[in-house]
Amino acid sequence: MFATLSDRLTSTFKHLRTRGRLSEADIDATVREIRRALLDADVAVSVVREFTGKVRERALSAEVSGALNPAQQVVKIVNDELVAILGGDARGLNLAKNPPTVIMLAGLQGAGKTTLAGKLAVHLREQGHTPLLVAADLQRPNAVTQLKVVGERAGAPVYAPHPGVAGEDEVPTGDPVAVARAGVETARSRQHDVVIIDTAGRLGIDAELMTQASEIREATQPDEVLFVIDAMIGQDAVTTARAFADGVGFTGVVLSKLDGDARGGAALSVASVTGRPILFASTGEKLTDFEPFYPDRMASRILDMGDVLTLIEQAEKAFDADEAERMANKLAGGEDFTLEDFLVQMQGMRNMGSMKKMLGMLPGMGQMREALESFDEREVDRIEAIVRSMTPAERRNPKLINGSRRARIAKGSGSTTTAVNQLLERFAGAQKMMKQMARGGGGGMPGMGAL
Ligand code: GDP
């Protein structure tokens, strides 16, 4: 999902990471690279222009921050602006006060509407709703049958016309508007609290399609009109979205086929271009390949920065504020970071929940997914056992730890002298880093450098 864009953006930031201060020329060069990455990913030109303009302006006026170095600040700005073009705050489905809630699906043929009807039904059923699917796509041969199959898999009944048969339900045939209207009535009488209307699409935008969709909208007064857009169609996504926005109007967007490796950037422009939020993402052919869309999480994924904000929030909760301040003062005063401090921080880490989950929130972990998968939680236990087997004096001054002390510590912690050596080496590295950080002033989170 947006892998190429993600790689391009993160490599842009890599150039920034080593620099201490950003000049206007640095910022301009970065903004140029961001612009190219977005355009190459098919993000709409108008969106790119606005985006890069804002990033440049904010980067130039960025205040000196104690918490973030200049490079991190640029990443944060890009993140904020990405969240904004993706629609800002996440929003769920608008449910009607007086059921049934009517949801109409619109989009081109092949966009993924019928599949989405099933996915939505599963999603809604999980939340205790009783959706009814309505087959108002009478254009495409097999569309009705396809919806019936999908409905069956999703465990939701389907209201569908029987061509040529005046069935017991007296389902009107041939007229999608009448089918849609009757479908809503049926939902009401059978007490389904949500109706999902699947409508016909064409291979391209045409007037007849727009008229029909508008008529269905008019007849059923939907609470939500969801425009389904295939993320793989590239630049056409924006044109199509504009045409539907003008021709039918919609209340929300669903991005489908986000599992494809297409450039996908056009889909990212849809919210910004139409001013309508993206509600869901479809990520495969299975009914469970579906997720609510969170602009902030998507931005983090694209920037491979993990969920840093959540991480910081959790860190603030987990690390005692007084303790953090004591540590900061200590380091600022030129004192050494000791194994005792290390132990205190280890406990803080534990409070933050599983190490794996935490590491997953750290920036750059996208490229380390494999390492993360093989990360062994018990490693933390082993490290803690080793540190606990040391005397307080040893923790304060690891130089005391000679051969016989090493053997004693290894024995006491049920590990090996090699493991003790490794830990001491890693600790020495962390200590050096903490010293540099203290000298540099800020530029990281207290404690994070220790691992
Ligand atoms: P409709 O014409 O808009 O109703 O589109 P369909 O629901 O029939 O989907 C068209 C094709 O795209 C089908 O083969 C679906 O299985 C496939 N499809 C739908 N959603 C996704 C998705 O999120 N990912 C992938 N890879 N395929 C999808």
Short mmCIF file of C-alpha atoms and ligand atoms in Angstrom, two decimals:
data_model
loop_
_atom_site.label_atom_id
_atom_site.label_comp_id
_atom_site.label_asym_id
_atom_site.label_seq_id
_atom_site.Cartn_x
_atom_site.Cartn_y
_atom_site.Cartn_z
CA MET A 1 0.00 0.00 0.00
CA PHE A 2 1.63 3.21 -1.19
CA ALA A 3 4.97 1.44 -0.91
CA THR A 4 6.73 3.48 -3.59
CA LEU A 5 5.52 6.80 -2.24
CA SER A 6 6.49 5.72 1.24
CA ASP A 7 10.00 4.75 0.14
CA ARG A 8 10.50 7.99 -1.75
CA LEU A 9 9.38 10.19 1.12
CA THR A 10 11.35 8.37 3.76
CA SER A 11 14.52 8.51 1.68
CA THR A 12 14.00 12.27 1.36
CA PHE A 13 13.92 12.54 5.13
CA LYS A 14 17.01 10.38 5.47
CA HIS A 15 19.05 13.13 3.85
CA LEU A 16 17.72 15.47 6.48
CA ARG A 17 18.37 13.33 9.50
CA THR A 18 22.11 13.92 9.71
CA ARG A 19 21.87 17.67 9.53
CA GLY A 20 21.85 19.81 12.60
CA ARG A 21 20.09 22.84 11.25
CA LEU A 22 17.96 23.44 8.19
CA SER A 23 18.58 26.43 5.99
CA GLU A 24 16.03 27.81 3.55
CA ALA A 25 17.96 26.07 0.79
CA ASP A 26 17.71 22.75 2.68
CA ILE A 27 13.98 23.20 3.03
CA ASP A 28 13.54 24.10 -0.63
CA ALA A 29 15.51 21.06 -1.72
CA THR A 30 13.42 18.84 0.52
CA VAL A 31 10.16 20.35 -0.66
CA ARG A 32 11.26 19.77 -4.26
CA GLU A 33 11.89 16.11 -3.53
CA ILE A 34 8.56 15.76 -1.78
CA ARG A 35 6.84 17.37 -4.77
CA ARG A 36 8.48 14.92 -7.17
CA ALA A 37 7.61 11.94 -4.99
CA LEU A 38 3.95 12.98 -4.80
CA LEU A 39 3.66 13.70 -8.52
CA ASP A 40 5.31 10.40 -9.40
CA ALA A 41 2.79 8.70 -7.14
CA ASP A 42 -0.03 10.28 -9.17
CA VAL A 43 -1.22 12.65 -6.47
CA ALA A 44 -3.27 15.37 -8.19
CA VAL A 45 -1.26 18.42 -9.25
CA SER A 46 -3.51 20.87 -7.40
CA VAL A 47 -3.19 18.87 -4.22
CA VAL A 48 0.59 18.64 -4.57
CA ARG A 49 0.87 22.38 -5.06
CA GLU A 50 -1.14 23.21 -1.98
CA PHE A 51 0.58 20.53 0.06
CA THR A 52 4.14 21.56 -0.74
CA GLY A 53 3.26 25.23 -0.28
CA LYS A 54 2.06 24.58 3.23
CA VAL A 55 4.97 22.33 4.14
CA ARG A 56 7.48 24.94 2.97
CA GLU A 57 5.76 27.76 4.81
CA ARG A 58 5.53 25.82 8.05
CA ALA A 59 9.08 24.47 7.82
CA LEU A 60 10.46 27.96 7.33
CA SER A 61 8.61 29.34 10.31
CA ALA A 62 9.12 26.31 12.53
CA GLU A 63 10.09 27.26 16.02
CA VAL A 64 13.02 25.68 17.74
CA SER A 65 11.64 22.72 19.62
CA GLY A 66 13.14 21.03 22.61
CA ALA A 67 11.54 17.76 21.72
CA LEU A 68 12.19 17.46 18.00
CA ASN A 69 15.30 18.14 15.97
CA PRO A 70 14.86 20.07 12.70
CA ALA A 71 14.59 16.93 10.59
CA GLN A 72 11.97 15.42 12.85
CA GLN A 73 10.14 18.70 12.70
CA VAL A 74 9.91 18.50 8.91
CA VAL A 75 8.60 14.94 9.18
CA LYS A 76 6.00 16.12 11.65
CA ILE A 77 4.89 18.93 9.35
CA VAL A 78 4.64 16.58 6.37
CA ASN A 79 2.68 14.18 8.54
CA ASP A 80 0.25 16.87 9.69
CA GLU A 81 -0.33 18.03 6.14
CA LEU A 82 -0.80 14.47 4.88
CA VAL A 83 -3.42 13.92 7.56
CA ALA A 84 -5.11 17.09 6.37
CA ILE A 85 -5.27 16.07 2.70
CA LEU A 86 -6.54 12.65 3.75
CA GLY A 87 -9.49 14.37 5.38
CA GLY A 88 -8.36 15.28 8.89
CA ASP A 89 -10.36 13.55 11.59
CA ALA A 90 -11.62 10.04 10.99
CA ARG A 91 -15.34 9.67 10.76
CA GLY A 92 -17.56 6.61 10.91
CA LEU A 93 -20.86 5.98 9.18
CA ASN A 94 -23.71 8.38 9.86
CA LEU A 95 -26.52 6.27 11.19
CA ALA A 96 -30.09 7.51 10.92
CA LYS A 97 -31.96 8.45 14.08
CA ASN A 98 -34.99 6.75 12.65
CA PRO A 99 -33.90 3.48 11.08
CA PRO A 100 -33.41 2.21 8.54
CA THR A 101 -30.16 3.97 7.74
CA VAL A 102 -29.93 4.09 3.95
CA ILE A 103 -26.48 3.68 2.41
CA MET A 104 -26.15 4.03 -1.35
CA LEU A 105 -23.04 2.85 -3.18
CA ALA A 106 -21.95 4.66 -6.33
CA GLY A 107 -18.96 4.38 -8.63
CA LEU A 108 -17.74 3.03 -11.94
CA GLN A 109 -18.22 -0.58 -12.96
CA GLY A 110 -15.50 -2.72 -11.44
CA ALA A 111 -14.75 -0.20 -8.69
CA GLY A 112 -15.67 -2.76 -6.08
CA LYS A 113 -19.21 -1.71 -5.10
CA THR A 114 -20.76 -5.16 -4.93
CA THR A 115 -17.83 -6.50 -2.96
CA LEU A 116 -18.06 -3.49 -0.68
CA ALA A 117 -21.77 -4.16 -0.06
CA GLY A 118 -20.74 -7.54 1.41
CA LYS A 119 -17.85 -6.04 3.40
CA LEU A 120 -20.06 -3.36 4.86
CA ALA A 121 -22.68 -5.96 5.74
CA VAL A 122 -20.08 -8.01 7.64
CA HIS A 123 -18.77 -4.88 9.37
CA LEU A 124 -22.27 -3.74 10.36
CA ARG A 125 -23.36 -7.19 11.49
CA GLU A 126 -20.32 -7.33 13.77
CA GLN A 127 -21.68 -4.20 15.41
CA GLY A 128 -25.07 -5.73 15.94
CA HIS A 129 -26.86 -4.24 12.94
CA THR A 130 -29.17 -6.18 10.63
CA PRO A 131 -28.35 -4.95 7.12
CA LEU A 132 -30.41 -5.68 4.02
CA LEU A 133 -28.67 -5.56 0.65
CA VAL A 134 -30.60 -4.16 -2.30
CA ALA A 135 -29.66 -5.11 -5.87
CA ALA A 136 -30.32 -1.97 -7.87
CA ASP A 137 -27.60 -2.73 -10.39
CA LEU A 138 -29.73 -4.04 -13.23
CA GLN A 139 -27.28 -3.05 -15.93
CA ARG A 140 -24.57 -5.59 -15.70
CA PRO A 141 -25.47 -9.17 -16.44
CA ASN A 142 -24.94 -11.21 -13.30
CA ALA A 143 -24.79 -8.23 -10.96
CA VAL A 144 -27.87 -9.43 -9.10
CA THR A 145 -26.54 -12.98 -8.83
CA GLN A 146 -23.18 -11.64 -7.67
CA LEU A 147 -24.82 -9.61 -4.91
CA LYS A 148 -26.81 -12.67 -3.82
CA VAL A 149 -23.58 -14.66 -3.53
CA VAL A 150 -21.93 -11.84 -1.60
CA GLY A 151 -24.98 -11.48 0.67
CA GLU A 152 -24.95 -15.16 1.44
CA ARG A 153 -21.27 -15.04 2.37
CA ALA A 154 -21.86 -11.97 4.50
CA GLY A 155 -24.90 -13.50 6.19
CA ALA A 156 -27.16 -10.68 5.03
CA PRO A 157 -30.41 -11.08 3.08
CA VAL A 158 -30.61 -9.60 -0.40
CA TYR A 159 -33.58 -7.82 -1.86
CA ALA A 160 -33.46 -8.43 -5.61
CA PRO A 161 -35.77 -8.34 -8.58
CA HIS A 162 -36.62 -11.61 -10.29
CA PRO A 163 -36.46 -10.84 -13.97
CA GLY A 164 -39.62 -11.89 -15.74
CA VAL A 165 -41.22 -13.31 -12.62
CA ALA A 166 -43.80 -11.44 -10.60
CA GLY A 167 -42.55 -13.07 -7.44
CA GLU A 168 -44.26 -13.26 -4.10
CA ASP A 169 -42.47 -10.12 -2.99
CA GLU A 170 -43.79 -8.31 -6.02
CA VAL A 171 -40.28 -7.08 -6.60
CA PRO A 172 -40.35 -4.58 -9.45
CA THR A 173 -38.12 -5.63 -12.30
CA GLY A 174 -36.22 -3.58 -14.79
CA ASP A 175 -36.39 -0.23 -13.03
CA PRO A 176 -33.49 0.34 -10.65
CA VAL A 177 -35.11 3.38 -9.06
CA ALA A 178 -38.26 1.42 -8.24
CA VAL A 179 -36.17 -1.50 -6.95
CA ALA A 180 -34.18 0.82 -4.69
CA ARG A 181 -37.31 2.48 -3.33
CA ALA A 182 -39.04 -0.86 -2.74
CA GLY A 183 -35.87 -2.16 -1.10
CA VAL A 184 -35.94 0.61 1.49
CA GLU A 185 -39.64 -0.04 2.15
CA THR A 186 -38.93 -3.72 2.59
CA ALA A 187 -36.17 -2.96 5.07
CA ARG A 188 -38.57 -0.80 7.02
CA SER A 189 -41.31 -3.41 7.12
CA ARG A 190 -38.93 -6.24 7.97
CA GLN A 191 -37.13 -4.16 10.54
CA HIS A 192 -33.67 -4.16 9.08
CA ASP A 193 -31.92 -1.18 10.59
CA VAL A 194 -29.56 -0.59 7.64
CA VAL A 195 -30.14 -0.84 3.88
CA ILE A 196 -27.21 -0.98 1.49
CA ILE A 197 -28.13 -0.16 -2.10
CA ASP A 198 -25.78 -1.46 -4.78
CA THR A 199 -26.14 0.62 -7.94
CA ALA A 200 -24.98 0.16 -11.52
CA GLY A 201 -21.70 1.53 -12.78
CA ARG A 202 -20.37 2.07 -16.27
CA LEU A 203 -16.90 1.59 -17.57
CA GLY A 204 -16.69 5.33 -18.01
CA ILE A 205 -18.61 8.32 -16.78
CA ASP A 206 -21.74 9.03 -18.77
CA ALA A 207 -24.81 11.19 -18.42
CA GLU A 208 -27.23 8.29 -18.18
CA LEU A 209 -25.32 6.75 -15.31
CA MET A 210 -25.32 10.04 -13.42
CA THR A 211 -29.03 10.57 -14.01
CA GLN A 212 -29.92 7.12 -12.80
CA ALA A 213 -27.77 7.45 -9.69
CA SER A 214 -29.27 10.87 -8.96
CA GLU A 215 -32.77 9.45 -9.32
CA ILE A 216 -31.98 6.64 -6.90
CA ARG A 217 -30.57 9.18 -4.50
CA GLU A 218 -33.66 11.33 -4.83
CA ALA A 219 -36.01 8.37 -4.36
CA THR A 220 -34.30 6.84 -1.33
CA GLN A 221 -32.89 9.90 0.46
CA PRO A 222 -29.79 8.06 1.68
CA ASP A 223 -28.04 8.96 4.93
CA GLU A 224 -24.77 8.14 3.21
CA VAL A 225 -23.85 8.05 -0.46
CA LEU A 226 -20.51 6.27 -0.61
CA PHE A 227 -18.42 6.83 -3.68
CA VAL A 228 -16.26 3.76 -4.30
CA ILE A 229 -13.02 4.41 -6.14
CA ASP A 230 -10.51 1.88 -7.41
CA ALA A 231 -7.12 3.10 -6.19
CA MET A 232 -5.43 1.39 -9.11
CA ILE A 233 -6.91 3.58 -11.83
CA GLY A 234 -4.37 6.33 -11.31
CA GLN A 235 -5.04 9.92 -12.36
CA ASP A 236 -8.52 8.99 -13.64
CA ALA A 237 -9.56 8.63 -10.02
CA VAL A 238 -9.61 12.38 -9.57
CA THR A 239 -11.57 13.05 -12.78
CA THR A 240 -14.08 10.35 -11.89
CA ALA A 241 -14.46 11.62 -8.33
CA ARG A 242 -15.10 15.17 -9.57
CA ALA A 243 -17.69 13.90 -12.06
CA PHE A 244 -19.56 11.93 -9.38
CA ALA A 245 -19.31 14.81 -6.93
CA ASP A 246 -20.94 17.12 -9.49
CA GLY A 247 -23.33 14.60 -11.03
CA VAL A 248 -24.64 12.66 -8.06
CA GLY A 249 -22.97 14.08 -5.00
CA PHE A 250 -21.67 11.85 -2.24
CA THR A 251 -21.13 12.05 1.48
CA GLY A 252 -18.08 9.83 1.80
CA VAL A 253 -15.41 7.94 -0.11
CA VAL A 254 -14.31 4.32 0.01
CA LEU A 255 -10.89 3.53 -1.45
CA SER A 256 -10.86 0.05 -2.92
CA LYS A 257 -8.04 -2.21 -4.08
CA LEU A 258 -5.53 -0.55 -1.80
CA ASP A 259 -3.82 -3.94 -1.69
CA GLY A 260 -2.60 -3.35 -5.23
CA ASP A 261 0.89 -2.01 -5.70
CA ALA A 262 -0.22 0.72 -8.08
CA ARG A 263 0.97 4.19 -7.34
CA GLY A 264 -2.31 4.98 -5.67
CA GLY A 265 -1.60 8.63 -5.00
CA ALA A 266 -4.61 9.76 -7.00
CA ALA A 267 -6.86 8.05 -4.48
CA LEU A 268 -5.11 10.04 -1.79
CA SER A 269 -6.18 13.22 -3.58
CA VAL A 270 -9.87 12.33 -3.66
CA ALA A 271 -10.72 13.58 -0.18
CA SER A 272 -8.91 16.82 -0.76
CA VAL A 273 -10.31 17.40 -4.25
CA THR A 274 -13.93 16.66 -3.33
CA GLY A 275 -13.96 17.79 0.28
CA ARG A 276 -15.53 14.49 1.32
CA PRO A 277 -13.94 12.19 3.90
CA ILE A 278 -12.60 8.73 3.20
CA LEU A 279 -14.58 6.37 5.44
CA PHE A 280 -13.20 2.96 4.58
CA ALA A 281 -10.41 1.20 2.77
CA SER A 282 -10.87 -2.06 0.88
CA THR A 283 -7.74 -4.12 0.76
CA GLY A 284 -8.52 -7.39 -1.00
CA GLU A 285 -11.16 -9.66 -2.46
CA LYS A 286 -12.14 -11.35 0.80
CA LEU A 287 -15.02 -9.84 2.76
CA THR A 288 -12.74 -9.31 5.73
CA ASP A 289 -10.21 -7.29 3.69
CA PHE A 290 -11.71 -4.07 4.88
CA GLU A 291 -10.86 -1.41 7.42
CA PRO A 292 -12.19 1.90 8.69
CA PHE A 293 -9.97 4.66 7.33
CA TYR A 294 -8.00 6.78 9.77
CA PRO A 295 -6.21 9.67 8.05
CA ASP A 296 -3.61 9.91 10.82
CA ARG A 297 -2.75 6.22 10.79
CA MET A 298 -2.55 6.19 7.00
CA ALA A 299 -0.21 9.19 7.05
CA SER A 300 2.00 7.43 9.59
CA ARG A 301 2.09 4.32 7.47
CA ILE A 302 3.01 6.30 4.39
CA LEU A 303 5.80 8.09 6.21
CA ASP A 304 6.93 4.88 7.86
CA MET A 305 7.05 6.81 11.09
CA GLY A 306 5.01 4.38 13.02
CA ASP A 307 2.53 5.72 15.46
CA VAL A 308 4.93 8.11 17.15
CA LEU A 309 2.27 10.25 18.75
CA THR A 310 0.69 7.28 20.46
CA LEU A 311 4.16 6.21 21.48
CA ILE A 312 4.91 9.56 23.06
CA GLU A 313 1.56 9.58 24.82
CA GLN A 314 2.18 6.13 26.20
CA ALA A 315 5.71 7.06 27.19
CA GLU A 316 4.43 10.04 29.09
CA LYS A 317 2.03 7.80 30.93
CA ALA A 318 4.55 5.04 31.55
CA PHE A 319 7.51 7.09 32.61
CA ASP A 320 7.09 8.89 35.82
CA ALA A 321 7.36 12.60 35.03
CA ASP A 322 9.53 13.31 38.08
CA GLU A 323 11.80 10.49 37.15
CA ALA A 324 12.09 11.79 33.59
CA GLU A 325 12.96 15.22 34.87
CA ARG A 326 15.50 13.85 37.30
CA MET A 327 17.10 11.95 34.42
CA ALA A 328 17.13 14.97 32.14
CA ASN A 329 18.73 17.14 34.82
CA LYS A 330 21.24 14.50 35.59
CA LEU A 331 22.32 14.12 31.98
CA ALA A 332 22.31 17.86 31.42
CA GLY A 333 24.57 18.23 34.45
CA GLY A 334 27.10 15.96 32.76
CA GLU A 335 26.47 12.95 34.97
CA ASP A 336 26.66 9.49 33.55
CA PHE A 337 23.72 7.40 32.58
CA THR A 338 24.15 4.29 34.74
CA LEU A 339 22.91 0.77 34.74
CA GLU A 340 20.63 1.74 37.62
CA ASP A 341 19.01 4.34 35.40
CA PHE A 342 18.86 1.68 32.75
CA LEU A 343 16.94 -0.56 35.11
CA VAL A 344 14.47 2.19 36.00
CA GLN A 345 13.89 2.83 32.32
CA MET A 346 13.46 -0.84 31.63
CA GLN A 347 10.60 -0.86 34.09
CA GLY A 348 9.16 2.14 32.30
CA MET A 349 9.39 0.22 29.06
CA ARG A 350 7.51 -2.64 30.58
CA ASN A 351 4.77 -0.29 31.65
CA MET A 352 4.41 0.62 28.04
CA GLY A 353 3.25 -2.85 27.18
CA SER A 354 4.80 -5.34 24.88
CA MET A 355 8.16 -4.40 23.47
CA LYS A 356 7.18 -5.62 20.07
CA LYS A 357 4.16 -3.39 19.97
CA MET A 358 6.25 -0.52 21.13
CA LEU A 359 9.02 -1.09 18.62
CA GLY A 360 6.37 -1.25 15.93
CA MET A 361 5.43 2.32 16.74
CA LEU A 362 8.94 3.57 16.25
CA PRO A 363 9.88 5.34 13.03
CA GLY A 364 11.64 3.34 10.37
CA MET A 365 10.21 0.06 11.53
CA GLY A 366 8.59 -0.50 8.14
CA GLN A 367 11.99 -1.50 6.87
CA MET A 368 12.63 -3.67 9.87
CA ARG A 369 9.41 -5.62 9.81
CA GLU A 370 11.23 -8.93 9.59
CA ALA A 371 13.48 -8.20 12.51
CA LEU A 372 10.45 -7.11 14.46
CA GLU A 373 8.63 -10.34 13.75
CA SER A 374 11.52 -12.30 15.20
CA PHE A 375 11.92 -10.03 18.20
CA ASP A 376 11.90 -12.08 21.37
CA GLU A 377 10.04 -10.49 24.25
CA ARG A 378 11.96 -12.65 26.68
CA GLU A 379 15.11 -10.75 25.79
CA VAL A 380 13.92 -7.98 28.11
CA ASP A 381 13.54 -10.47 30.94
CA ARG A 382 17.05 -11.74 30.31
CA ILE A 383 18.52 -8.24 30.32
CA GLU A 384 16.69 -7.34 33.48
CA ALA A 385 17.85 -10.51 35.22
CA ILE A 386 21.46 -9.71 34.37
CA VAL A 387 21.26 -6.13 35.64
CA ARG A 388 19.52 -7.31 38.80
CA SER A 389 22.33 -9.75 39.48
CA MET A 390 24.82 -6.92 39.69
CA THR A 391 25.57 -5.13 42.96
CA PRO A 392 24.52 -1.47 43.19
CA ALA A 393 28.19 -0.50 42.99
CA GLU A 394 28.60 -2.50 39.80
CA ARG A 395 25.53 -0.90 38.31
CA ARG A 396 26.93 2.51 39.02
CA ASN A 397 30.35 1.66 37.71
CA PRO A 398 30.39 -1.25 35.26
CA LYS A 399 34.19 -0.93 35.00
CA LEU A 400 34.31 -2.84 38.29
CA ILE A 401 32.97 -5.89 36.53
CA ASN A 402 36.00 -8.11 36.05
CA GLY A 403 36.16 -11.75 35.02
CA SER A 404 35.05 -13.26 38.32
CA ARG A 405 32.26 -10.74 38.78
CA ARG A 406 31.07 -11.53 35.24
CA ALA A 407 30.93 -15.21 36.07
CA ARG A 408 29.01 -14.48 39.27
CA ILE A 409 26.51 -12.23 37.44
CA ALA A 410 26.05 -14.81 34.70
CA LYS A 411 25.40 -17.52 37.26
CA GLY A 412 23.08 -15.34 39.33
CA SER A 413 20.96 -14.44 36.32
CA GLY A 414 20.95 -17.87 34.77
CA SER A 415 22.72 -16.61 31.68
CA THR A 416 26.23 -16.80 30.22
CA THR A 417 29.28 -14.57 30.48
CA THR A 418 28.89 -13.91 26.75
CA ALA A 419 25.42 -12.51 27.40
CA VAL A 420 26.77 -10.37 30.22
CA ASN A 421 29.51 -9.06 27.93
CA GLN A 422 27.03 -8.29 25.19
CA LEU A 423 24.83 -6.37 27.54
CA LEU A 424 27.76 -4.35 28.89
CA GLU A 425 28.87 -3.52 25.37
CA ARG A 426 25.39 -2.43 24.38
CA PHE A 427 25.07 -0.42 27.52
CA ALA A 428 28.38 1.33 26.86
CA GLY A 429 27.06 2.28 23.43
CA ALA A 430 23.80 3.58 24.90
CA GLN A 431 25.71 5.53 27.53
CA LYS A 432 27.82 7.18 24.86
CA MET A 433 24.70 8.07 22.93
CA MET A 434 23.02 9.54 26.00
CA LYS A 435 26.07 11.70 26.56
CA GLN A 436 25.96 12.98 23.02
CA MET A 437 22.27 13.66 23.32
CA ALA A 438 22.76 15.56 26.54
CA ARG A 439 25.43 17.64 24.86
CA GLY A 440 23.33 18.21 21.74
CA GLY A 441 20.40 19.30 23.84
CA GLY A 442 17.11 17.55 23.23
CA GLY A 443 16.70 15.70 19.98
CA GLY A 444 15.14 12.59 21.33
CA MET A 445 13.00 11.05 23.94
CA PRO A 446 14.55 10.34 27.30
CA GLY A 447 15.23 6.70 27.59
CA MET A 448 14.58 5.71 24.02
CA GLY A 449 18.26 5.78 23.20
CA ALA A 450 19.03 3.17 25.78
CA LEU A 451 17.90 0.40 23.50
P1 GDP B 1 -18.55 -3.32 -8.96
O1 GDP B 1 -18.67 -3.46 -10.44
O2 GDP B 1 -18.27 -1.91 -8.57
O3 GDP B 1 -19.70 -3.90 -8.21
O4 GDP B 1 -17.22 -4.12 -8.55
P2 GDP B 1 -17.08 -5.57 -7.92
O5 GDP B 1 -17.43 -5.55 -6.49
O6 GDP B 1 -17.75 -6.57 -8.78
O7 GDP B 1 -15.50 -5.74 -8.00
C1 GDP B 1 -14.82 -5.84 -9.24
C2 GDP B 1 -13.63 -6.77 -9.07
O8 GDP B 1 -12.70 -6.21 -8.16
C3 GDP B 1 -14.00 -8.11 -8.51
O9 GDP B 1 -13.23 -9.10 -9.16
C4 GDP B 1 -13.62 -8.02 -7.05
O10 GDP B 1 -13.28 -9.27 -6.50
C5 GDP B 1 -12.43 -7.11 -7.10
N1 GDP B 1 -12.25 -6.32 -5.88
C6 GDP B 1 -13.16 -5.59 -5.19
N2 GDP B 1 -12.59 -4.97 -4.13
C7 GDP B 1 -11.28 -5.32 -4.15
C8 GDP B 1 -10.15 -4.99 -3.32
O11 GDP B 1 -10.21 -4.24 -2.33
N3 GDP B 1 -8.94 -5.54 -3.67
C9 GDP B 1 -8.83 -6.36 -4.76
N4 GDP B 1 -7.62 -6.85 -5.04
N5 GDP B 1 -9.86 -6.69 -5.55
C10 GDP B 1 -11.08 -6.17 -5.26
#
